[in-house]
Coordinates of C-alpha atoms in Angstrom, one line a residue:
M22 CA 0.0 0.0 0.0
R23 CA 1.5 3.3 -1.0
Y24 CA 0.3 5.2 2.1
S25 CA 0.5 2.5 4.8
G26 CA 2.3 4.8 7.2
R27 CA 4.0 3.6 10.3
D28 CA 2.8 0.4 12.0
P29 CA -0.3 1.2 14.2
G30 CA 1.4 -0.7 17.0
E31 CA 4.2 1.8 17.4
P32 CA 3.8 4.2 20.4
S33 CA 4.3 7.2 18.2
Y34 CA 1.4 6.3 15.9
P35 CA -0.5 9.6 15.3
G36 CA -4.1 10.2 16.2
V37 CA -6.4 12.9 17.3
P38 CA -8.8 12.5 20.3
A39 CA -12.3 11.4 19.3
A40 CA -13.9 13.2 22.3
A41 CA -16.3 15.1 20.0
Q42 CA -17.6 11.9 18.4
A43 CA -20.2 10.9 20.9
E44 CA -21.8 8.2 18.6
L45 CA -18.5 6.5 18.1
L46 CA -17.6 6.6 21.8
D47 CA -21.0 5.1 22.6
L48 CA -20.5 2.3 20.1
V49 CA -17.1 1.5 21.6
A50 CA -18.6 1.3 25.1
E51 CA -21.5 -0.8 23.9
V52 CA -19.2 -3.3 22.2
A53 CA -16.9 -3.6 25.2
A54 CA -19.9 -4.4 27.4
R55 CA -21.4 -6.8 24.8
V56 CA -18.2 -8.9 24.5
G57 CA -17.1 -8.6 28.1
V58 CA -13.9 -6.7 27.7
A59 CA -12.6 -3.5 29.2
R60 CA -13.1 -0.2 27.5
P61 CA -10.0 1.5 26.1
D62 CA -8.5 4.3 28.0
A63 CA -8.8 6.5 24.9
V64 CA -10.2 6.4 21.4
L65 CA -8.3 8.3 18.7
L66 CA -9.2 9.1 15.1
T67 CA -6.5 8.4 12.6
G68 CA -6.3 9.2 8.9
Y69 CA -5.5 5.7 7.8
G70 CA -7.9 3.0 6.7
T71 CA -7.5 0.8 9.7
I72 CA -9.0 0.1 13.1
R73 CA -6.2 -1.0 15.5
S74 CA -5.5 -1.4 19.2
W75 CA -2.4 -0.4 21.0
A76 CA -1.2 -0.6 24.6
S77 CA 1.6 0.7 26.8
R78 CA 2.1 -0.4 30.4
R79 CA -0.4 2.3 31.5
R80 CA -2.8 2.8 28.7
R81 CA -4.9 0.9 26.1
L82 CA -5.8 2.8 23.0
L83 CA -8.2 2.2 20.2
L84 CA -7.2 3.8 16.9
V85 CA -10.1 4.2 14.5
G86 CA -9.4 5.1 10.9
L87 CA -11.8 7.8 9.6
P88 CA -11.9 6.2 6.0
L89 CA -13.5 3.0 7.5
L90 CA -16.1 5.0 9.4
Q91 CA -17.1 6.6 6.1
C92 CA -17.7 3.4 4.1
L93 CA -18.5 0.6 6.5
T94 CA -21.8 0.0 8.3
V95 CA -22.3 0.4 12.0
D96 CA -22.4 -3.3 12.5
E97 CA -19.2 -3.8 10.5
V98 CA -17.4 -1.2 12.6
R99 CA -18.8 -2.8 15.7
A100 CA -17.2 -6.1 14.6
L101 CA -13.8 -4.5 14.0
V102 CA -13.9 -2.6 17.3
A103 CA -14.7 -5.9 19.1
H104 CA -11.8 -7.6 17.3
E105 CA -9.3 -5.0 18.5
L106 CA -10.6 -4.6 22.0
A107 CA -10.2 -8.4 22.4
V108 CA -6.5 -8.1 21.4
V109 CA -5.7 -5.8 24.4
D110 CA -8.0 -7.6 26.8
H111 CA -5.0 -8.9 28.7
R112 CA -3.2 -8.0 31.9
R113 CA 0.0 -7.5 29.9
A114 CA -1.6 -5.9 26.9
H115 CA 1.6 -4.0 25.9
L116 CA 3.4 -7.3 25.4
V117 CA 0.5 -8.8 23.4
V118 CA 0.5 -5.9 20.9
R119 CA 4.2 -6.0 20.6
L120 CA 4.3 -9.8 19.9
R121 CA 1.5 -9.4 17.4
A122 CA 3.5 -6.6 15.6
L123 CA 6.6 -8.8 15.6
Y124 CA 4.7 -11.7 14.1
E125 CA 3.0 -9.6 11.4
E126 CA 6.3 -8.0 10.4
A127 CA 8.0 -11.4 10.2
V128 CA 5.3 -12.9 7.9
D129 CA 4.9 -9.8 5.8
P130 CA 6.3 -10.6 2.3
L131 CA 7.4 -6.9 2.0
S132 CA 9.2 -6.9 5.4
V133 CA 12.7 -5.6 5.5
V134 CA 13.6 -8.0 8.3
P135 CA 16.3 -10.5 7.1
S136 CA 14.7 -13.8 6.0
S137 CA 16.5 -16.0 8.6
R138 CA 15.5 -13.7 11.4
S139 CA 11.9 -13.5 10.0
E140 CA 11.6 -17.3 10.0
S141 CA 12.8 -17.5 13.6
I142 CA 10.4 -14.9 14.8
A143 CA 7.5 -16.3 12.9
K144 CA 8.1 -19.8 14.2
A145 CA 8.4 -18.6 17.8
T146 CA 5.3 -16.4 17.7
R147 CA 3.0 -18.3 15.2
E148 CA 1.1 -20.3 17.9
F149 CA 0.6 -17.2 20.0
A150 CA -0.6 -15.2 17.0
A151 CA -3.0 -17.9 15.9
A152 CA -4.6 -18.1 19.4
L153 CA -4.8 -14.3 19.6
E154 CA -6.5 -14.1 16.2
R155 CA -9.0 -16.8 17.2
K156 CA -9.9 -14.9 20.3
A157 CA -10.3 -11.6 18.4
D158 CA -12.3 -13.2 15.6
Q159 CA -14.7 -14.8 18.1
A160 CA -15.2 -11.4 19.7
A161 CA -16.0 -9.8 16.4
S162 CA -18.5 -12.6 15.7
S163 CA -20.1 -12.1 19.1
A164 CA -20.4 -8.4 18.5
S165 CA -22.1 -8.5 15.1
G166 CA -22.5 -12.1 13.9
L167 CA -20.2 -14.4 11.9
H168 CA -21.1 -13.1 8.4
T169 CA -20.9 -9.4 9.4
A170 CA -17.5 -10.0 11.0
A171 CA -16.3 -11.7 7.8
R172 CA -17.6 -8.8 5.7
A173 CA -16.0 -6.3 8.0
V174 CA -12.4 -7.7 7.9
V175 CA -12.6 -8.0 4.1
K176 CA -14.1 -4.6 3.4
A177 CA -11.6 -3.0 5.8
D178 CA -8.8 -4.5 3.9
L179 CA -10.2 -3.4 0.5
A180 CA -11.1 0.0 1.8
A181 CA -7.6 0.6 3.1
F182 CA -6.1 -0.1 -0.3
E183 CA -8.7 1.9 -2.2
F184 CA -8.3 4.9 0.1
A185 CA -4.5 4.8 -0.3
D186 CA -5.0 4.7 -4.1
L187 CA -7.2 7.8 -4.0
A188 CA -4.7 9.6 -1.8
F189 CA -1.9 8.8 -4.3
D190 CA -4.0 10.2 -7.2
V191 CA -4.9 13.3 -5.2
E192 CA -1.2 14.0 -4.4
E193 CA -0.2 13.5 -8.0
Q194 CA -2.9 15.8 -9.3
V195 CA -2.8 18.5 -6.7
W196 CA 0.5 18.6 -4.8
Q197 CA 2.7 18.3 -7.8
R198 CA 0.9 21.2 -9.5
T199 CA 0.2 23.5 -6.6
S200 CA 2.6 22.5 -3.8
A201 CA -0.4 22.5 -1.6
A202 CA -1.9 19.5 0.3
V203 CA -5.6 18.8 0.2
Q204 CA -7.1 19.5 3.6
D205 CA -10.4 17.8 3.1
L206 CA -8.9 14.6 1.7
H207 CA -11.2 12.4 3.8
A208 CA -14.3 14.4 2.9
G209 CA -13.3 13.7 -0.8
W210 CA -13.0 10.0 0.0
R211 CA -16.5 10.0 1.5
E212 CA -17.9 11.8 -1.6
A213 CA -16.1 9.4 -3.9
V214 CA -17.7 6.4 -2.1
R215 CA -21.1 8.1 -2.1
A216 CA -20.9 8.8 -5.9
G217 CA -20.0 5.1 -6.6
A218 CA -16.5 6.0 -7.8
V219 CA -14.8 3.6 -5.4
I220 CA -15.4 0.1 -6.7
A221 CA -13.6 -2.5 -4.6
S222 CA -13.1 -6.0 -6.0
L223 CA -12.1 -9.1 -4.0
D224 CA -9.6 -11.1 -6.0
E225 CA -8.9 -14.7 -5.0
D226 CA -5.3 -14.0 -3.7
T227 CA -6.7 -11.4 -1.3
R228 CA -9.6 -13.7 -0.3
T229 CA -7.1 -16.6 0.4
A230 CA -4.8 -14.4 2.4
L231 CA -7.7 -13.1 4.6
M232 CA -9.0 -16.6 5.1
A233 CA -5.6 -17.7 6.3
R234 CA -5.3 -14.6 8.6
H235 CA -8.8 -15.2 10.0
P236 CA -9.3 -19.0 10.1
S237 CA -12.4 -18.6 12.4
L238 CA -14.0 -16.5 9.7
A239 CA -12.7 -18.4 6.7
G240 CA -15.9 -20.2 5.8
A241 CA -17.9 -17.0 5.8
I242 CA -15.1 -15.1 3.9
A243 CA -15.2 -17.9 1.2
S244 CA -18.8 -17.3 0.5
L245 CA -18.7 -13.5 0.1
S246 CA -19.8 -12.2 -3.3
P247 CA -18.9 -8.9 -4.9
A248 CA -22.2 -7.4 -3.6
H249 CA -21.1 -8.2 -0.1
V250 CA -17.9 -6.2 -0.2
A251 CA -19.3 -3.0 -1.9
L252 CA -18.2 0.1 0.0
R253 CA -21.1 2.5 0.8
T254 CA -21.9 5.5 2.9
V255 CA -25.3 4.2 4.1
D256 CA -25.9 3.1 7.7
S257 CA -22.4 4.4 8.8
V258 CA -21.5 5.7 12.2
P259 CA -22.8 9.3 12.6
L260 CA -19.9 11.7 12.8
M261 CA -19.6 15.3 13.9
P262 CA -18.1 17.6 11.3
L263 CA -14.3 17.9 11.7
P264 CA -12.7 21.3 12.4
P265 CA -10.2 22.4 9.8
D266 CA -7.2 21.8 12.0
V267 CA -8.4 18.2 12.6
E268 CA -8.9 17.7 8.8
R269 CA -5.4 18.9 8.2
E270 CA -3.9 16.7 10.8
L271 CA -5.6 13.6 9.5
A272 CA -4.6 14.5 5.9
R273 CA -1.0 15.2 7.0
Q274 CA -0.8 11.7 8.4
V275 CA -1.7 10.1 5.1
L276 CA 0.0 12.4 2.7
K277 CA 3.1 12.7 4.8
R278 CA 3.3 16.4 4.0
D279 CA 4.3 19.0 6.5
S280 CA 2.8 21.5 4.2
G281 CA 2.6 25.2 5.0
Q282 CA 0.0 25.4 2.2
W283 CA -3.3 23.8 2.3
V284 CA -6.1 23.8 -0.2
T285 CA -9.6 22.3 -0.3
F286 CA -11.1 20.4 -3.2
A287 CA -13.5 23.3 -3.8
A288 CA -10.6 25.8 -4.1
V289 CA -8.8 23.8 -6.8
P290 CA -9.7 25.4 -10.2
D291 CA -11.9 23.3 -12.3
D292 CA -9.5 23.2 -15.2
E293 CA -6.7 21.6 -13.1
W294 CA -8.5 18.2 -13.2
P295 CA -9.0 18.0 -17.0
T296 CA -5.4 19.1 -17.5
W297 CA -4.1 16.1 -15.6
L298 CA -6.5 13.8 -17.4
A299 CA -5.5 15.1 -20.8
R300 CA -1.9 14.3 -20.1
Q301 CA -2.7 10.7 -19.1
A302 CA -5.1 10.3 -22.1
R303 CA -2.4 11.4 -24.5
V304 CA -0.1 8.6 -23.3
V305 CA -2.7 6.0 -24.0
T306 CA -3.7 7.5 -27.3
D307 CA 0.0 7.4 -28.4
Q308 CA 0.1 3.7 -27.5
V309 CA -2.9 3.0 -29.6
A310 CA -1.4 5.1 -32.5
T311 CA 1.7 2.8 -32.3
L312 CA -0.5 -0.2 -32.9
L313 CA -2.6 1.4 -35.6
R314 CA 0.4 3.1 -37.3
R315 CA -1.7 6.2 -37.6
P316 CA -3.5 8.6 -35.2
P317 CA -6.7 7.1 -33.9
I318 CA -10.0 8.6 -35.1
G319 CA -11.1 10.1 -31.8
P320 CA -11.5 8.7 -28.3
A321 CA -14.1 6.2 -29.3
E322 CA -11.5 4.3 -31.4
V323 CA -8.9 4.5 -28.6
V324 CA -11.4 2.9 -26.2
E325 CA -12.5 0.3 -28.7
V326 CA -8.9 -0.8 -29.1
L327 CA -8.3 -0.9 -25.4
L328 CA -11.4 -3.1 -24.9
M329 CA -11.2 -5.3 -28.0
R330 CA -7.5 -5.5 -29.0
L331 CA -5.6 -5.3 -25.8
D332 CA -3.2 -8.2 -26.5
E333 CA -2.2 -6.6 -29.8
L334 CA -1.8 -3.2 -28.1
V335 CA 0.6 -4.6 -25.5
A336 CA 2.6 -6.5 -28.1
A337 CA 3.0 -3.4 -30.2
N338 CA 4.2 -1.2 -27.3
W339 CA 6.0 -3.7 -25.1
P340 CA 7.2 -6.5 -27.4
A341 CA 9.5 -8.0 -24.7
Q342 CA 6.7 -8.4 -22.2
P343 CA 6.0 -12.2 -21.9
E344 CA 2.4 -11.9 -20.8
P345 CA -0.1 -9.1 -21.5
P346 CA -2.1 -7.5 -18.7
A347 CA -5.4 -9.2 -18.0
E348 CA -7.4 -6.0 -17.9
P349 CA -7.1 -2.6 -19.6
E350 CA -6.6 -0.8 -16.2
E351 CA -3.3 -2.7 -15.7
L352 CA -1.7 -0.6 -18.5
D353 CA -1.2 2.2 -16.0
G354 CA -2.1 3.4 -12.5
T355 CA -5.5 4.7 -13.5
P356 CA -8.0 2.6 -15.6
S357 CA -7.0 3.6 -19.2
V358 CA -10.5 3.4 -20.6
V359 CA -11.9 5.6 -17.9
V360 CA -9.0 8.1 -18.3
V361 CA -9.6 8.4 -22.1
A362 CA -13.3 8.7 -21.8
E363 CA -13.2 11.1 -18.9
S364 CA -10.7 13.4 -20.7
A365 CA -12.8 13.4 -23.8
L366 CA -16.0 14.3 -22.0
T367 CA -14.5 16.9 -19.7
A368 CA -13.2 18.6 -22.9
R369 CA -16.9 18.9 -23.9
G370 CA -18.0 20.5 -20.6
W371 CA -18.7 17.5 -18.5
R372 CA -17.5 17.6 -14.9
R373 CA -17.0 15.1 -12.1
V374 CA -19.8 15.1 -9.5
H375 CA -16.9 15.7 -7.0
P376 CA -13.3 16.3 -7.8
A377 CA -12.3 13.1 -5.9
A378 CA -15.0 11.0 -7.7
A379 CA -12.9 9.8 -10.7
G380 CA -15.0 8.6 -13.6
V381 CA -18.4 9.8 -12.3
L382 CA -19.3 12.6 -14.6
V383 CA -22.3 14.9 -15.2
S384 CA -23.0 16.9 -18.4
P385 CA -24.0 20.5 -18.5
D386 CA -27.6 19.2 -19.2
G387 CA -27.5 16.9 -16.1
E388 CA -26.8 13.6 -17.8
Q389 CA -24.7 11.4 -15.5
H390 CA -22.5 8.3 -16.1
N391 CA -20.3 6.2 -14.0
L392 CA -17.5 5.5 -16.6
T393 CA -15.8 2.8 -14.5
L394 CA -19.0 0.7 -14.3
L395 CA -19.7 1.3 -18.0
A396 CA -16.1 0.4 -19.0
R397 CA -16.2 -2.8 -17.0
A398 CA -19.6 -3.8 -18.4
A399 CA -18.3 -3.1 -21.9
L400 CA -15.7 -5.8 -21.6
D401 CA -18.4 -8.4 -21.8
S402 CA -21.6 -6.7 -23.0
P403 CA -21.9 -5.5 -26.6
A404 CA -24.8 -3.3 -25.5
A405 CA -22.7 -1.5 -22.9
L406 CA -19.8 -1.1 -25.4
A407 CA -22.3 0.5 -27.8
V408 CA -23.4 2.9 -25.1
L409 CA -19.8 3.9 -24.3
L410 CA -18.8 4.3 -27.9
E411 CA -21.9 6.4 -28.7
L412 CA -21.2 8.6 -25.8
L413 CA -17.7 9.3 -27.0
S414 CA -18.7 9.7 -30.7
R415 CA -21.2 12.5 -30.1
E416 CA -20.6 15.8 -31.7
P417 CA -19.4 18.5 -29.3

C-alpha cells in the first residue's frame, strides 16, 4: 500500500482524540460491554484506513481510521472494534500488541527483516498469534455475527487499499501542480464512495490471504460475493463535522506532507483536473497510435482498441513483455479506458460530480454516467460497449 504509514502498533502512531464523536464513543462502550472486555483508556481518530488497538504499560488505546467510518456499516465497525478490544483484553496488553506486531512483520512478504530472522520470529510467535486471532475473531462474531464480521475484515482490507490509491492520485494531481496539500482529503473519499467512484473488488489472492489470517471466519469469507464487499456511505457511524485543524492533521498523516500550504477540493480550479487527465489520455492515445500506425479517429476508437485488441496493443508497445495485462486498467495506474473517456467528456464541458470521484461525470444538461462501471460492463456486454462508444462519438 502506498500510504500504509508507520505500524499502528508503534507508540508514536499519530491520532487525534475522538472526544467530540459521541456516537463512536457510545459504540465502543457498547461493544466492550457486549463482548465482556474493558473499555480502552482513549479512542483516537486516525487518517489511515484501519482500526487497530495499541497498549503501553499504563494505557490501552483504540485507533479508529476515519476512512473506514465513512464506508462501513455500524455493525461492521462494531465487529472491528470488538476484534481489536479483544486483542488488548489482557493483563499485559503491551506485550501482546508487541508480539502481534513482531509476528505480522515477520510474515509480511514486504518486510525488510532478514529472512532467517523472520523465519525464527514467525516460528516462535506463530502459535501465540493464531490463538490471539481466534480470540479476536470470536469477539468480532459475538459483537455482530459471523457473516458481518467476515464482511468487516474483508471490506476494511479493501477500503484501506482503495483509500491509499485515492490519496496517491490526489497528491499526483494537486500537490505536484500547486505544492499544496488537500485539507479535506477524507471528505473527498466520502464523496467518492457516495458517488460510486470507489469500486472495490475481491480477488482470489486477497480472499485466500484473509481466510488464512482469520481462520475462524474463513468459511464466511469464502462465501462472500462482490455485492457483499461493496463500499457504501449508508448506515455508517454518525460523525460530527471535523474542524479544519483536525482535517489537516488527518490528511497530513496520510499524505506525509508537513505543508505550510493547504487547499480544499472546492478551491482547486476546475481546469486543473482536465489538464491532468488530458496528459494521461495522450499517453494511452499514443500507445494506440503505435498499434494502428496512424492517429486514432477520436477517443471512441482508442477505447474500442483498449477493450477489443488489448493483446495486440501490448505486443506493439511492449514487445518484450512475456504476458499481457489481463485487464485494460493494468496498463497504468488509472484505468485507461476511464481516463480516455473522462478526458474526452471533460473537454466537452462534463465535470466530475466531485473532484475526488474519478470517472463519475455529469454533463451541462444533467446527464450522468459512471464511466468505471460502464467500461467494466463493456468488456463483456456489446450493449454496454455500444453505449460507451456512442457517448464518445457524439458531436461536441
